[in-house]
mmCIF file of C-alpha atoms in Angstrom:
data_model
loop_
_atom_site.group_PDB
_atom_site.id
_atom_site.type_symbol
_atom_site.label_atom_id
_atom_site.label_comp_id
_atom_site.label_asym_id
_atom_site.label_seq_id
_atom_site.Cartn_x
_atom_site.Cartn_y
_atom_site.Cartn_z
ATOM 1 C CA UNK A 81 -92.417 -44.224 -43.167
ATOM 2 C CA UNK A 82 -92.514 -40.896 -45.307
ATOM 3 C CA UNK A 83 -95.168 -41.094 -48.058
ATOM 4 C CA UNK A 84 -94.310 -40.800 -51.476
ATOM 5 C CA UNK A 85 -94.456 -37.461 -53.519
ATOM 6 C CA UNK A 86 -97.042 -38.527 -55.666
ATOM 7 C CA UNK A 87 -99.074 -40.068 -52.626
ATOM 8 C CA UNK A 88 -102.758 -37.541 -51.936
ATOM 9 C CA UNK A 89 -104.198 -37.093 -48.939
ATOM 10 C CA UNK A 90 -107.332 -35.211 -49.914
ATOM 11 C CA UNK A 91 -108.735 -35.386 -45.905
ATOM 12 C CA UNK A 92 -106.384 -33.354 -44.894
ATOM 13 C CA UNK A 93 -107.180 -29.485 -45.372
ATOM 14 C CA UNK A 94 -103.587 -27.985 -46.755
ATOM 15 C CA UNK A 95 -103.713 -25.383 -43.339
ATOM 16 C CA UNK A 96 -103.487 -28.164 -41.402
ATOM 17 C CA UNK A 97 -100.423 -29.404 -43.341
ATOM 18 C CA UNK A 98 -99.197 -26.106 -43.676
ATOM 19 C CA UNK A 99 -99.434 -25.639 -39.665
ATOM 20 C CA UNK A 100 -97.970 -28.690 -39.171
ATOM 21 C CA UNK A 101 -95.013 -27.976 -41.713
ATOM 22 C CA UNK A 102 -93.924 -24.502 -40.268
ATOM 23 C CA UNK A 103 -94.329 -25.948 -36.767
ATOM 24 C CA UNK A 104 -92.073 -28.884 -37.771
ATOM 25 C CA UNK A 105 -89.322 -26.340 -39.351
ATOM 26 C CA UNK A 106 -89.407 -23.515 -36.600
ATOM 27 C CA UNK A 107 -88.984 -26.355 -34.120
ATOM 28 C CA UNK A 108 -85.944 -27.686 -35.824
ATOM 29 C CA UNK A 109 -84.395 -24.341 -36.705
ATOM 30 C CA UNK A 110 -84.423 -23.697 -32.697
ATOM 31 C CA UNK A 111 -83.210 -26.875 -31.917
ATOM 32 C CA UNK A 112 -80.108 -26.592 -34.577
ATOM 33 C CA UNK A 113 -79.612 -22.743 -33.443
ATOM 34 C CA UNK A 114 -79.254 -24.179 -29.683
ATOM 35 C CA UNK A 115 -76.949 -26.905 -31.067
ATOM 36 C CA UNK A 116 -74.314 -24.203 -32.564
ATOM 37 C CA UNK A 117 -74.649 -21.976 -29.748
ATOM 38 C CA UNK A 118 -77.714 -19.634 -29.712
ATOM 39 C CA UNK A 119 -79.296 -21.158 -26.565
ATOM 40 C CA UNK A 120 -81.139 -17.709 -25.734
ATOM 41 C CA UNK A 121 -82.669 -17.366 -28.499
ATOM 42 C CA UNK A 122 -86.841 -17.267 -27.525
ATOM 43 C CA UNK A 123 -89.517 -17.922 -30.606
ATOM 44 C CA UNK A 124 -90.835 -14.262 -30.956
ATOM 45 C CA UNK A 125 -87.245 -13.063 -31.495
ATOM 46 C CA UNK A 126 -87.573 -13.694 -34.801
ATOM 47 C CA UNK A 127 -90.722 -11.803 -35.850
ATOM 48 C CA UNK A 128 -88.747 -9.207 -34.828
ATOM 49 C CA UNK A 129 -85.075 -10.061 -36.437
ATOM 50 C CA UNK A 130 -87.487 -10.092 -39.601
ATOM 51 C CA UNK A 131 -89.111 -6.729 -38.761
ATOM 52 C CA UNK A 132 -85.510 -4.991 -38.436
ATOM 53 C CA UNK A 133 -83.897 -6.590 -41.527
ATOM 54 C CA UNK A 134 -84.605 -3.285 -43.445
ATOM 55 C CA UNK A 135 -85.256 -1.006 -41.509
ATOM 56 C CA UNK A 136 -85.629 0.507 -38.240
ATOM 57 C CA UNK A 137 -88.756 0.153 -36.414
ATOM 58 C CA UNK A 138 -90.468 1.864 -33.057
ATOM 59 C CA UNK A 139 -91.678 -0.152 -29.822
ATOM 60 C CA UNK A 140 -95.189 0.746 -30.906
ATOM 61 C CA UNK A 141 -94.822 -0.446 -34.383
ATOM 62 C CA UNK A 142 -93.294 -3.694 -33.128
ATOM 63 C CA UNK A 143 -96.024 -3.820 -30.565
ATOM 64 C CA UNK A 144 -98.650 -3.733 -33.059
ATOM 65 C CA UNK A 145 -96.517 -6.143 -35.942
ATOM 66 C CA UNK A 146 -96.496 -8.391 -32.779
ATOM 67 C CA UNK A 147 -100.339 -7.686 -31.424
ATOM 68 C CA UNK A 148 -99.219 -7.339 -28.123
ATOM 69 C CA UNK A 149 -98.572 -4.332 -25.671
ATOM 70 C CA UNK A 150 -96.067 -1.669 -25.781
ATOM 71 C CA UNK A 151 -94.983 -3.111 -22.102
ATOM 72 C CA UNK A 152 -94.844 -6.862 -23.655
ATOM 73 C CA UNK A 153 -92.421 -5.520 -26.579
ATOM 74 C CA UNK A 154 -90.465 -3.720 -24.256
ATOM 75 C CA UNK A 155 -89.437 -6.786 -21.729
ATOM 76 C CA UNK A 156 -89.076 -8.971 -24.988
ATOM 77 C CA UNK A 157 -86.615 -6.195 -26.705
ATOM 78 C CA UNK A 158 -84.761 -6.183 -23.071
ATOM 79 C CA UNK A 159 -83.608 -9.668 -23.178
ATOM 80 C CA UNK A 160 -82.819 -9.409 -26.737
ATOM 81 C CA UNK A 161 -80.938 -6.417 -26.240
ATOM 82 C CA UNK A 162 -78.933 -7.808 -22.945
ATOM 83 C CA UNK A 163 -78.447 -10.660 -25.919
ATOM 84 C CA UNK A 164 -76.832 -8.298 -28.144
ATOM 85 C CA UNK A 165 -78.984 -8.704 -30.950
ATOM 86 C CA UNK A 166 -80.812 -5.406 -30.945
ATOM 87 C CA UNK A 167 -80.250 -1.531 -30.008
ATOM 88 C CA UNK A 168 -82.461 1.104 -28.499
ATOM 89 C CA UNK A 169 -81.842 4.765 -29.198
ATOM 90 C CA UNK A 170 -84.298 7.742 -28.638
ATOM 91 C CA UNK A 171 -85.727 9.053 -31.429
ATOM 92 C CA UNK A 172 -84.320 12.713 -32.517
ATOM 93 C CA UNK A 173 -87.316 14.266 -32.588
ATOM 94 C CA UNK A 174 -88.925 12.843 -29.136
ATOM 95 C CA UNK A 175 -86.671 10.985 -26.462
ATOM 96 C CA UNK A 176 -90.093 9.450 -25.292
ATOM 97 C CA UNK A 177 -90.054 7.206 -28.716
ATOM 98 C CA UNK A 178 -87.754 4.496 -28.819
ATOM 99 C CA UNK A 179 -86.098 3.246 -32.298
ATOM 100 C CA UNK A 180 -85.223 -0.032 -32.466
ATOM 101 C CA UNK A 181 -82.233 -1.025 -34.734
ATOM 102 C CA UNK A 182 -80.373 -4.619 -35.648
ATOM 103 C CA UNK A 183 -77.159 -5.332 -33.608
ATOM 104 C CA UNK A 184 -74.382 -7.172 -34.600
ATOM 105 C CA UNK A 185 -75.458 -10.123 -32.777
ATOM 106 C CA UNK A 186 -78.743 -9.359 -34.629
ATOM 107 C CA UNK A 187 -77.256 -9.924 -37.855
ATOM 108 C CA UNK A 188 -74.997 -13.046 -36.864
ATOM 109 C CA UNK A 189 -77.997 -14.832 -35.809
ATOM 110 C CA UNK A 190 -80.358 -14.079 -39.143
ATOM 111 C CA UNK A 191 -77.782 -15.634 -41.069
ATOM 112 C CA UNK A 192 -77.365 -18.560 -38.770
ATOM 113 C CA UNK A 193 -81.065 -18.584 -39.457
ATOM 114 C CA UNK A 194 -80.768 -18.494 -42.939
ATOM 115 C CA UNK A 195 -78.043 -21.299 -42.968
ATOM 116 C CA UNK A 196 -80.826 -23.785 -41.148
ATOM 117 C CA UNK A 197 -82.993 -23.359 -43.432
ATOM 118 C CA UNK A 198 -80.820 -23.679 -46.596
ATOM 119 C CA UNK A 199 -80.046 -26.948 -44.349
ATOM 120 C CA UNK A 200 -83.975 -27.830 -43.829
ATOM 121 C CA UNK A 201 -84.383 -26.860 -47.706
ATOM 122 C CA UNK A 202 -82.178 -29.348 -48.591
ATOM 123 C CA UNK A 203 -83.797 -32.176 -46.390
ATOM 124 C CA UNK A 204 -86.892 -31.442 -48.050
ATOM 125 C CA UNK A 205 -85.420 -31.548 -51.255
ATOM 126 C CA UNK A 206 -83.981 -35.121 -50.446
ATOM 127 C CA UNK A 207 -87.506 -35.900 -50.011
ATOM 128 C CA UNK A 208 -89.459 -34.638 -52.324
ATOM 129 C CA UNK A 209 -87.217 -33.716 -54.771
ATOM 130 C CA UNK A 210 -85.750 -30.062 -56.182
ATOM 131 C CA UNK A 211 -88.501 -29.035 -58.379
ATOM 132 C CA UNK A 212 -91.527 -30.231 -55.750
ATOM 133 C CA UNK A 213 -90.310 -27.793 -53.119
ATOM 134 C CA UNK A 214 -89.548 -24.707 -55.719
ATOM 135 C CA UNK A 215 -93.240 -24.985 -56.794
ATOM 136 C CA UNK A 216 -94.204 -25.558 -53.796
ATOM 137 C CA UNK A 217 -92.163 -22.069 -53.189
ATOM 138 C CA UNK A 218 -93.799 -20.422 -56.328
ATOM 139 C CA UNK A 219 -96.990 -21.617 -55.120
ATOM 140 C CA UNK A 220 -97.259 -19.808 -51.736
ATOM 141 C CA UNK A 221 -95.083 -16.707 -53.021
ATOM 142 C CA UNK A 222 -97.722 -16.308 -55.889
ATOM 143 C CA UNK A 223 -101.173 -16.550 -53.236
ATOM 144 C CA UNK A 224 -99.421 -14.662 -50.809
ATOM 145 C CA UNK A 225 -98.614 -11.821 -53.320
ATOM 146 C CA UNK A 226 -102.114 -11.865 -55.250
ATOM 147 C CA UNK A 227 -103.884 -10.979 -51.461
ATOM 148 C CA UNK A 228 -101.593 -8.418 -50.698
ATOM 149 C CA UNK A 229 -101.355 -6.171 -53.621
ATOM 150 C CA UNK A 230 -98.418 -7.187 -55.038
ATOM 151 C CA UNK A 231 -95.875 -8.080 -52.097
ATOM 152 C CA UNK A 232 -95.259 -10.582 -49.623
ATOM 153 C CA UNK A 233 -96.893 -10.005 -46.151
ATOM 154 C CA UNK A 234 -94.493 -9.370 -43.127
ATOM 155 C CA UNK A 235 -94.074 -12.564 -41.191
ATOM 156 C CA UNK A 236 -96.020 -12.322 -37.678
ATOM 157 C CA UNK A 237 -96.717 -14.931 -35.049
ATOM 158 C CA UNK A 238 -100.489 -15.922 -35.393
ATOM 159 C CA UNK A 239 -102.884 -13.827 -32.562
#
């Protein structure tokens, strides 16, 4: 049984809830993206879909969105490369840097991405109604702004 919008749980600390909400949704969003096709699509290929959206971006600087190694990045950009959803070029002004740029496949699969959730959206809006889940939207865009001068963090998996 899903407890009513007005229902309070005080006990519960809201990161908890908030763990347990994005855990809920990413697992869903990979299950649907498997269901329409995207069945090699791996969790940290987002964090870097995300990181690409607007512009390109070296291994290091994904290596250190990501907080892993430059090796780590590298294997993880090869299968999403062999995918189709990123490119590697050298960079002009030294081969030894690689730039890493949005494929077509890439671009295909954010908006598959952003389809879910529209789709997830709208499930929570059956729930809890339209103007629950915009504040609840206004909310976390407004803390998330007021800590980081202004603009929304970039999204990276937790260390």
């Amino acid at each position: 049984m899903i407890a009513g919008a007005g229902e309070r749980h005080p006990s519960t600390p809201l990161a908890r809830l908030l763990a347990m909400a994005y855990r809920q949704l990413i697992d869903d969003l990979h299950a649907r993206l498997a269901a329409q096709g995207w069945e090699d699509v791996r969790r940290p290929y987002g964090f870097v879909l995300l990181a690409l959206r607007e512009r390109e971006a070296t291994t290091t600087e994904l290596a250190a969105l990501l907080e892993v190694s430059k090796q780590a990045v590298s294997k993880l950009l090869d299968g999403m490369e062999a995918g189709g959803y990123v490119r590697r070029t050298a960079d002009a002004d030294d081969a030894r840097v690689k730039v890493v740029a949005l494929a077509d496949g890439g671009r295909r699969l954010l908006a598959a991405v952003e389809g879910v959730y529209a789709d997830l959206e709208g499930e929570w809006t059956e729930v809890i109604g339209a103007p629950a889940v915009e504040q609840i939207r206004a909310g976390l865009a407004t803390v998330l702004r007021g800590r980081h001068g202004g603009t929304l963090p970039p999204v990276r998996p937790t260390a």
